[in-house]
Amino acid sequence: MNDTPLLDYAPLAAALQRFADERDWQRFHTPRNLMLALTGEVGELAEIFQWKSDAECARLADDPAAWMHLNEELADVLLYLVRLAGVLGVDLDHAVRDKLAKNALKYPAPPAR
Amino acid sequence: MNDTPLLDYAPLAAALQRFADERDWQRFHTPRNLMLALTGEVGELAEIFQWKSDAECARLADDPAAWMHLNEELADVLLYLVRLAGVLGVDLDHAVRDKLAKNALKYPAPPAR
Amino acid sequence: MNDTPLLDYAPLAAALQRFADERDWQRFHTPRNLMLALTGEVGELAEIFQWKSDAECARLADDPAAWMHLNEELADVLLYLVRLAGVLGVDLDHAVRDKLAKNALKYPAPPAR
Amino acid sequence: MNDTPLLDYAPLAAALQRFADERDWQRFHTPRNLMLALTGEVGELAEIFQWKSDAECARLADDPAAWMHLNEELADVLLYLVRLAGVLGVDLDHAVRDKLAKNALKYPAPPAR
C-alpha cells in the first residue's frame, strides 16, 4: 500500500463533529441513520442527471443556479460520507489508499506504448 | 464562507486521473456513468447495514473481514464521488465549505449553556 | 417455477405508456435515464426514514401529511420501476416468480414444528 | 382519482409474507431494514447500466446471462418494495392511482393535434 497520504480531511471531519456536538445531533448520527441520509443525498444528486444528455451535463457550469445546485448536492453526499466514516471509526485516507492498491492489482495498466 | 481549507484531496484526484488515463478509461468516465457507478457502490455499502442493529454496526471493527469490507465500500463510494466531481470540474473543498456555511445559517446552534 | 401469476400490472404499464406517449416523453425514457430517476425516488423514500426510530416508522399512518408523503414516494419508486421494466421488455410477473423460486432453493424453509 | 385498479399484487404480497413467516424473518423486516435492502438492490440494478451506452442497454435481451441478471435485479427491487409497503400497511394500487392522478394535474397533456 502507498504510504503517501492521498486525502487530508481532518479539518472537515472536525467541523462536522463540532456541528453535530453544538446541536446535540450525535444521538441521531448512528451508522444506519447516516446511511439512509447518504442514500437520500445520492438520490438528489442523481436527479440532476436523470433527463440530461452527456452534452448537457458538460454544460452545467454555464448555468449559475444549476452549478450551485450541483455543488451543493456533491457536498451533501461528501458530508454524510465523511460523517458516516467518522462515527464508524474508518480512516478514509487509509481506506482509499488500500483500495487503490487493490484496484491496481486487479486492473493492471497496459504497458505504455 | 470559511476561507480555511477543510479538505485536501488533490493527490487522490490526481491518482484517480492517472489510473483512468493509464487504462484509457476516460471515455467511460462521463458524469452519468459515474453517477450510476456511485449508486452501485452506495448500494453495496447499504447492504452492510441492512440486517444489523445499531449495536452490531458499532462492533464491525471486531470482525477483521467485515471491517475490511466496510473500509472497501466506503472507499469505493469516495473514489467515484471524487472522480465524478473531477470530470464535472467541481472543487469539493469549496463546495463543502460553502454548504457548511449555508447549513450554519439554516440550523443555528443553540446558545451554549 | 410457479405458474400462477403473482402480479398483474398490465393496466399500470399501459397507463404509464399512455402518459408518456401523450406528452412525447418516450424519447426521455431510456433505461439509463429511468434508472437515474428511480435512484432519485429511492433517495426521497429513504429520507422519510433517515432520522426515525422503528417505533416512529410504525406510526407514520397517524400523521395524514406524513402518510400521504410516504404513499407518494412508494408510488414514485414503483412507477419508475414498472416503466424501466417496460422499456427493457422485462415481464415483472415472470421475473418475480423466477426469483422467488430461486430464493426458495437458496433459503430452504425449516421444517414446521 | 381513478377507481379502476391498475395493479393486483395481492398474490405476490401474500407469497412474500408466507416466505418471511416460514423463515421467522418478520423480526428482520422493519421498514428501515427493508429500505436499506431496497437501496442495496437498486445499487445492483444500477451496476448493470453503469458502463453501457443506450444502444448496449437495448441489446441486453440478446445475451441470455445478462438478461437473466437484469430480470433478477428488477425482481429484487420489486420484492423489497412490495415487502416494504406491506409492513408499512401501504396499498400500492391505491398509492399509484393517487399519484398518477396528481401527475396528470401537474403535467397536463398537450391537446392532440
Tab-separated table of N, CA and C in Angstrom, chain C:
chain	number	residue	atom	x	y	z
C	1	MET	N	-40.568	-23.323	-11.670
C	1	MET	CA	-41.136	-22.003	-11.390
C	1	MET	C	-42.651	-22.111	-11.272
C	2	ASN	N	-43.186	-21.399	-10.328
C	2	ASN	CA	-44.626	-21.331	-10.100
C	2	ASN	C	-45.335	-20.793	-11.353
C	3	ASP	N	-46.437	-21.438	-11.763
C	3	ASP	CA	-47.131	-20.995	-12.966
C	3	ASP	C	-48.256	-20.010	-12.681
C	4	THR	N	-48.622	-19.851	-11.422
C	4	THR	CA	-49.710	-18.943	-11.079
C	4	THR	C	-49.197	-17.501	-11.061
C	5	PRO	N	-49.850	-16.603	-11.767
C	5	PRO	CA	-49.400	-15.201	-11.734
C	5	PRO	C	-49.410	-14.656	-10.302
C	6	LEU	N	-48.402	-13.892	-9.970
C	6	LEU	CA	-48.322	-13.260	-8.647
C	6	LEU	C	-48.625	-11.773	-8.733
C	7	LEU	N	-48.628	-11.249	-9.928
C	7	LEU	CA	-48.669	-9.799	-10.130
C	7	LEU	C	-49.337	-9.508	-11.452
C	8	ASP	N	-50.377	-8.703	-11.429
C	8	ASP	CA	-50.967	-8.228	-12.681
C	8	ASP	C	-50.814	-6.711	-12.713
C	9	TYR	N	-49.903	-6.253	-13.532
C	9	TYR	CA	-49.672	-4.800	-13.590
C	9	TYR	C	-49.850	-4.277	-15.010
C	10	ALA	N	-50.508	-5.063	-15.855
C	10	ALA	CA	-50.704	-4.621	-17.240
C	10	ALA	C	-51.435	-3.274	-17.314
C	11	PRO	N	-52.507	-3.064	-16.496
C	11	PRO	CA	-53.174	-1.753	-16.587
C	11	PRO	C	-52.243	-0.598	-16.187
C	12	LEU	N	-51.396	-0.831	-15.202
C	12	LEU	CA	-50.462	0.220	-14.781
C	12	LEU	C	-49.428	0.489	-15.866
C	13	ALA	N	-48.863	-0.569	-16.434
C	13	ALA	CA	-47.870	-0.384	-17.500
C	13	ALA	C	-48.486	0.365	-18.677
C	14	ALA	N	-49.743	0.022	-19.007
C	14	ALA	CA	-50.412	0.691	-20.127
C	14	ALA	C	-50.678	2.159	-19.797
C	15	ALA	N	-51.069	2.433	-18.559
C	15	ALA	CA	-51.329	3.825	-18.165
C	15	ALA	C	-50.052	4.658	-18.252
C	16	LEU	N	-48.937	4.077	-17.838
C	16	LEU	CA	-47.666	4.802	-17.901
C	16	LEU	C	-47.218	5.022	-19.344
C	17	GLN	N	-47.434	4.011	-20.170
C	17	GLN	CA	-47.091	4.151	-21.582
C	17	GLN	C	-47.911	5.272	-22.227
C	18	ARG	N	-49.215	5.283	-21.912
C	18	ARG	CA	-50.088	6.306	-22.497
C	18	ARG	C	-49.694	7.686	-21.992
C	19	PHE	N	-49.380	7.767	-20.697
C	19	PHE	CA	-48.969	9.045	-20.104
C	19	PHE	C	-47.726	9.587	-20.825
C	20	ALA	N	-46.782	8.708	-21.075
C	20	ALA	CA	-45.548	9.126	-21.768
C	20	ALA	C	-45.835	9.494	-23.219
C	21	ASP	N	-46.673	8.689	-23.873
C	21	ASP	CA	-46.984	8.954	-25.288
C	21	ASP	C	-47.653	10.317	-25.451
C	22	GLU	N	-48.630	10.608	-24.574
C	22	GLU	CA	-49.385	11.854	-24.709
C	22	GLU	C	-48.498	13.089	-24.542
C	23	ARG	N	-47.406	12.916	-23.804
C	23	ARG	CA	-46.509	14.057	-23.547
C	23	ARG	C	-45.233	13.990	-24.390
C	24	ASP	N	-45.170	13.025	-25.268
C	24	ASP	CA	-43.982	12.833	-26.111
C	24	ASP	C	-42.733	12.651	-25.243
C	25	TRP	N	-42.898	11.873	-24.185
C	25	TRP	CA	-41.791	11.652	-23.247
C	25	TRP	C	-41.021	10.351	-23.525
C	26	GLN	N	-41.444	9.590	-24.526
C	26	GLN	CA	-40.734	8.325	-24.782
C	26	GLN	C	-39.250	8.576	-25.020
C	27	ARG	N	-38.951	9.690	-25.718
C	27	ARG	CA	-37.525	9.969	-26.027
C	27	ARG	C	-36.693	10.171	-24.770
C	28	PHE	N	-37.319	10.570	-23.648
C	28	PHE	CA	-36.564	10.708	-22.389
C	28	PHE	C	-36.458	9.374	-21.646
C	29	HIS	N	-37.362	8.454	-21.967
C	29	HIS	CA	-37.459	7.232	-21.164
C	29	HIS	C	-36.514	6.138	-21.659
C	30	THR	N	-35.237	6.450	-21.654
C	30	THR	CA	-34.219	5.436	-21.919
C	30	THR	C	-33.964	4.669	-20.620
C	31	PRO	N	-33.424	3.454	-20.713
C	31	PRO	CA	-33.148	2.705	-19.478
C	31	PRO	C	-32.267	3.491	-18.504
C	32	ARG	N	-31.227	4.136	-19.000
C	32	ARG	CA	-30.315	4.832	-18.092
C	32	ARG	C	-30.972	6.044	-17.443
C	33	ASN	N	-31.776	6.788	-18.225
C	33	ASN	CA	-32.490	7.913	-17.619
C	33	ASN	C	-33.455	7.424	-16.538
C	34	LEU	N	-34.177	6.362	-16.850
C	34	LEU	CA	-35.147	5.840	-15.879
C	34	LEU	C	-34.441	5.275	-14.647
C	35	MET	N	-33.273	4.694	-14.839
C	35	MET	CA	-32.507	4.189	-13.696
C	35	MET	C	-32.100	5.345	-12.780
C	36	LEU	N	-31.676	6.460	-13.362
C	36	LEU	CA	-31.311	7.626	-12.552
C	36	LEU	C	-32.543	8.201	-11.851
C	37	ALA	N	-33.678	8.219	-12.552
C	37	ALA	CA	-34.912	8.722	-11.943
C	37	ALA	C	-35.357	7.802	-10.803
C	38	LEU	N	-35.216	6.507	-10.999
C	38	LEU	CA	-35.543	5.549	-9.936
C	38	LEU	C	-34.649	5.793	-8.712
C	39	THR	N	-33.370	6.018	-8.952
C	39	THR	CA	-32.444	6.329	-7.856
C	39	THR	C	-32.885	7.588	-7.108
C	40	GLY	N	-33.329	8.579	-7.857
C	40	GLY	CA	-33.803	9.805	-7.220
C	40	GLY	C	-34.990	9.539	-6.309
C	41	GLU	N	-35.914	8.738	-6.769
C	41	GLU	CA	-37.112	8.459	-5.963
C	41	GLU	C	-36.783	7.579	-4.753
C	42	VAL	N	-35.864	6.649	-4.923
C	42	VAL	CA	-35.434	5.836	-3.786
C	42	VAL	C	-34.788	6.731	-2.726
C	43	GLY	N	-34.054	7.736	-3.181
C	43	GLY	CA	-33.475	8.690	-2.235
C	43	GLY	C	-34.546	9.440	-1.465
C	44	GLU	N	-35.592	9.862	-2.160
C	44	GLU	CA	-36.677	10.583	-1.479
C	44	GLU	C	-37.390	9.676	-0.473
C	45	LEU	N	-37.522	8.410	-0.827
C	45	LEU	CA	-38.139	7.461	0.097
C	45	LEU	C	-37.248	7.255	1.329
C	46	ALA	N	-35.950	7.124	1.109
C	46	ALA	CA	-35.019	6.920	2.225
C	46	ALA	C	-35.059	8.095	3.205
C	47	GLU	N	-35.254	9.303	2.661
C	47	GLU	CA	-35.279	10.488	3.531
C	47	GLU	C	-36.407	10.427	4.559
C	48	ILE	N	-37.474	9.728	4.199
C	48	ILE	CA	-38.593	9.606	5.142
C	48	ILE	C	-38.154	8.875	6.408
C	49	PHE	N	-37.270	7.909	6.254
C	49	PHE	CA	-36.889	7.044	7.375
C	49	PHE	C	-35.604	7.469	8.079
C	50	GLN	N	-34.883	8.439	7.524
C	50	GLN	CA	-33.488	8.627	7.940
C	50	GLN	C	-33.293	8.969	9.417
C	51	TRP	N	-34.155	9.774	9.991
C	51	TRP	CA	-33.946	10.140	11.407
C	51	TRP	C	-34.998	9.527	12.324
C	52	LYS	N	-35.739	8.548	11.824
C	52	LYS	CA	-36.843	7.973	12.617
C	52	LYS	C	-36.437	6.642	13.258
C	53	SER	N	-36.963	6.413	14.436
C	53	SER	CA	-36.817	5.103	15.070
C	53	SER	C	-37.814	4.133	14.434
C	54	ASP	N	-37.636	2.841	14.697
C	54	ASP	CA	-38.599	1.859	14.199
C	54	ASP	C	-40.004	2.188	14.710
C	55	ALA	N	-40.086	2.624	15.965
C	55	ALA	CA	-41.403	2.954	16.532
C	55	ALA	C	-42.036	4.130	15.783
C	56	GLU	N	-41.226	5.116	15.448
C	56	GLU	CA	-41.764	6.264	14.700
C	56	GLU	C	-42.195	5.857	13.291
C	57	CYS	N	-41.442	4.951	12.677
C	57	CYS	CA	-41.838	4.462	11.347
C	57	CYS	C	-43.193	3.758	11.414
C	58	ALA	N	-43.428	3.040	12.507
C	58	ALA	CA	-44.682	2.297	12.647
C	58	ALA	C	-45.877	3.219	12.862
C	59	ARG	N	-45.608	4.464	13.242
C	59	ARG	CA	-46.706	5.407	13.488
C	59	ARG	C	-46.922	6.396	12.340
C	60	LEU	N	-46.311	6.156	11.187
C	60	LEU	CA	-46.453	7.108	10.075
C	60	LEU	C	-47.908	7.293	9.660
C	61	ALA	N	-48.716	6.242	9.823
C	61	ALA	CA	-50.117	6.330	9.409
C	61	ALA	C	-50.918	7.291	10.288
C	62	ASP	N	-50.364	7.642	11.435
C	62	ASP	CA	-51.104	8.517	12.353
C	62	ASP	C	-51.043	9.986	11.942
C	63	ASP	N	-50.121	10.306	11.057
C	63	ASP	CA	-49.944	11.697	10.619
C	63	ASP	C	-50.345	11.768	9.150
C	64	PRO	N	-51.525	12.354	8.867
C	64	PRO	CA	-52.041	12.323	7.488
C	64	PRO	C	-51.055	12.872	6.460
C	65	ALA	N	-50.349	13.949	6.772
C	65	ALA	CA	-49.415	14.511	5.786
C	65	ALA	C	-48.235	13.570	5.559
C	66	ALA	N	-47.710	13.006	6.654
C	66	ALA	CA	-46.580	12.070	6.517
C	66	ALA	C	-47.019	10.813	5.770
C	67	TRP	N	-48.241	10.378	6.038
C	67	TRP	CA	-48.760	9.186	5.376
C	67	TRP	C	-48.905	9.401	3.874
C	68	MET	N	-49.461	10.569	3.511
C	68	MET	CA	-49.601	10.879	2.081
C	68	MET	C	-48.233	10.945	1.415
C	69	HIS	N	-47.288	11.568	2.105
C	69	HIS	CA	-45.935	11.671	1.545
C	69	HIS	C	-45.325	10.276	1.345
C	70	LEU	N	-45.482	9.416	2.330
C	70	LEU	CA	-44.975	8.044	2.220
C	70	LEU	C	-45.616	7.324	1.036
C	71	ASN	N	-46.939	7.440	0.909
C	71	ASN	CA	-47.641	6.805	-0.210
C	71	ASN	C	-47.113	7.310	-1.553
C	72	GLU	N	-46.884	8.614	-1.630
C	72	GLU	CA	-46.401	9.186	-2.891
C	72	GLU	C	-45.011	8.683	-3.254
C	73	GLU	N	-44.137	8.601	-2.264
C	73	GLU	CA	-42.763	8.189	-2.583
C	73	GLU	C	-42.703	6.695	-2.932
C	74	LEU	N	-43.478	5.878	-2.230
C	74	LEU	CA	-43.555	4.460	-2.615
C	74	LEU	C	-44.103	4.329	-4.038
C	75	ALA	N	-45.123	5.124	-4.349
C	75	ALA	CA	-45.704	5.090	-5.698
C	75	ALA	C	-44.666	5.504	-6.737
C	76	ASP	N	-43.929	6.557	-6.459
C	76	ASP	CA	-42.944	7.030	-7.436
C	76	ASP	C	-41.891	5.966	-7.734
C	77	VAL	N	-41.431	5.270	-6.703
C	77	VAL	CA	-40.450	4.206	-6.941
C	77	VAL	C	-41.066	3.133	-7.832
C	78	LEU	N	-42.288	2.743	-7.524
C	78	LEU	CA	-42.944	1.699	-8.316
C	78	LEU	C	-43.178	2.153	-9.756
C	79	LEU	N	-43.598	3.399	-9.931
C	79	LEU	CA	-43.871	3.887	-11.288
C	79	LEU	C	-42.615	3.825	-12.153
C	80	TYR	N	-41.490	4.277	-11.616
C	80	TYR	CA	-40.262	4.232	-12.425
C	80	TYR	C	-39.766	2.803	-12.621
C	81	LEU	N	-39.986	1.958	-11.637
C	81	LEU	CA	-39.569	0.561	-11.785
C	81	LEU	C	-40.373	-0.126	-12.889
C	82	VAL	N	-41.680	0.093	-12.898
C	82	VAL	CA	-42.538	-0.504	-13.931
C	82	VAL	C	-42.184	0.063	-15.306
C	83	ARG	N	-41.922	1.355	-15.345
C	83	ARG	CA	-41.574	1.984	-16.623
C	83	ARG	C	-40.228	1.456	-17.130
C	84	LEU	N	-39.268	1.314	-16.217
C	84	LEU	CA	-37.952	0.795	-16.593
C	84	LEU	C	-38.086	-0.630	-17.142
C	85	ALA	N	-38.815	-1.471	-16.429
C	85	ALA	CA	-39.038	-2.836	-16.917
C	85	ALA	C	-39.715	-2.795	-18.281
C	86	GLY	N	-40.663	-1.865	-18.442
C	86	GLY	CA	-41.402	-1.772	-19.701
C	86	GLY	C	-40.504	-1.441	-20.885
C	87	VAL	N	-39.660	-0.435	-20.739
C	87	VAL	CA	-38.819	-0.067	-21.894
C	87	VAL	C	-37.761	-1.140	-22.160
C	88	LEU	N	-37.411	-1.929	-21.144
C	88	LEU	CA	-36.440	-3.001	-21.343
C	88	LEU	C	-37.103	-4.280	-21.868
C	89	GLY	N	-38.424	-4.345	-21.787
C	89	GLY	CA	-39.131	-5.537	-22.246
C	89	GLY	C	-39.168	-6.660	-21.226
C	90	VAL	N	-38.942	-6.328	-19.960
C	90	VAL	CA	-38.963	-7.349	-18.913
C	90	VAL	C	-40.378	-7.526	-18.362
C	91	ASP	N	-40.794	-8.774	-18.222
C	91	ASP	CA	-42.083	-9.121	-17.631
C	91	ASP	C	-41.871	-9.293	-16.123
C	92	LEU	N	-42.347	-8.341	-15.346
C	92	LEU	CA	-42.058	-8.359	-13.904
C	92	LEU	C	-42.716	-9.531	-13.193
C	93	ASP	N	-43.879	-9.968	-13.670
C	93	ASP	CA	-44.515	-11.130	-13.032
C	93	ASP	C	-43.636	-12.364	-13.231
C	94	HIS	N	-43.183	-12.566	-14.439
C	94	HIS	CA	-42.295	-13.696	-14.726
C	94	HIS	C	-41.010	-13.564	-13.894
C	95	ALA	N	-40.462	-12.356	-13.831
C	95	ALA	CA	-39.192	-12.140	-13.133
C	95	ALA	C	-39.323	-12.443	-11.638
C	96	VAL	N	-40.418	-12.010	-11.008
C	96	VAL	CA	-40.532	-12.252	-9.560
C	96	VAL	C	-40.847	-13.724	-9.269
C	97	ARG	N	-41.614	-14.373	-10.146
C	97	ARG	CA	-41.864	-15.804	-9.898
C	97	ARG	C	-40.567	-16.597	-9.998
C	98	ASP	N	-39.779	-16.256	-10.995
C	98	ASP	CA	-38.491	-16.929	-11.181
C	98	ASP	C	-37.574	-16.669	-9.985
C	99	LYS	N	-37.546	-15.426	-9.522
C	99	LYS	CA	-36.647	-15.081	-8.417
C	99	LYS	C	-37.109	-15.725	-7.114
C	100	LEU	N	-38.407	-15.763	-6.875
C	100	LEU	CA	-38.901	-16.399	-5.649
C	100	LEU	C	-38.589	-17.891	-5.656
C	101	ALA	N	-38.678	-18.520	-6.837
C	101	ALA	CA	-38.335	-19.946	-6.924
C	101	ALA	C	-36.856	-20.152	-6.579
C	102	LYS	N	-35.994	-19.257	-7.077
C	102	LYS	CA	-34.569	-19.357	-6.738
C	102	LYS	C	-34.330	-19.098	-5.257
C	103	ASN	N	-35.030	-18.107	-4.711
C	103	ASN	CA	-34.869	-17.808	-3.281
C	103	ASN	C	-35.291	-18.999	-2.416
C	104	ALA	N	-36.335	-19.697	-2.855
C	104	ALA	CA	-36.809	-20.852	-2.072
C	104	ALA	C	-35.766	-21.966	-2.047
C	105	LEU	N	-35.016	-22.103	-3.142
C	105	LEU	CA	-33.939	-23.101	-3.170
C	105	LEU	C	-32.751	-22.635	-2.332
C	106	LYS	N	-32.485	-21.323	-2.401
C	106	LYS	CA	-31.303	-20.772	-1.714
C	106	LYS	C	-31.511	-20.726	-0.206
C	107	TYR	N	-32.732	-20.439	0.197
C	107	TYR	CA	-33.050	-20.339	1.628
C	107	TYR	C	-34.183	-21.309	1.948
C	108	PRO	N	-33.889	-22.595	2.081
C	108	PRO	CA	-34.976	-23.561	2.349
C	108	PRO	C	-35.664	-23.226	3.673
C	109	ALA	N	-36.963	-23.395	3.685
C	109	ALA	CA	-37.703	-23.170	4.929
C	109	ALA	C	-37.388	-24.278	5.912
C	110	PRO	N	-37.223	-23.959	7.188
C	110	PRO	CA	-37.044	-25.017	8.182
C	110	PRO	C	-38.333	-25.827	8.285
C	111	PRO	N	-38.256	-27.098	8.689
C	111	PRO	CA	-39.476	-27.899	8.826
C	111	PRO	C	-40.399	-27.285	9.875
C	112	ALA	N	-41.693	-27.317	9.605
C	112	ALA	CA	-42.670	-26.808	10.577
C	112	ALA	C	-42.584	-27.653	11.834
C	113	ARG	N	-42.696	-27.013	12.992
C	113	ARG	CA	-42.573	-27.774	14.246
C	113	ARG	C	-43.943	-28.076	14.819
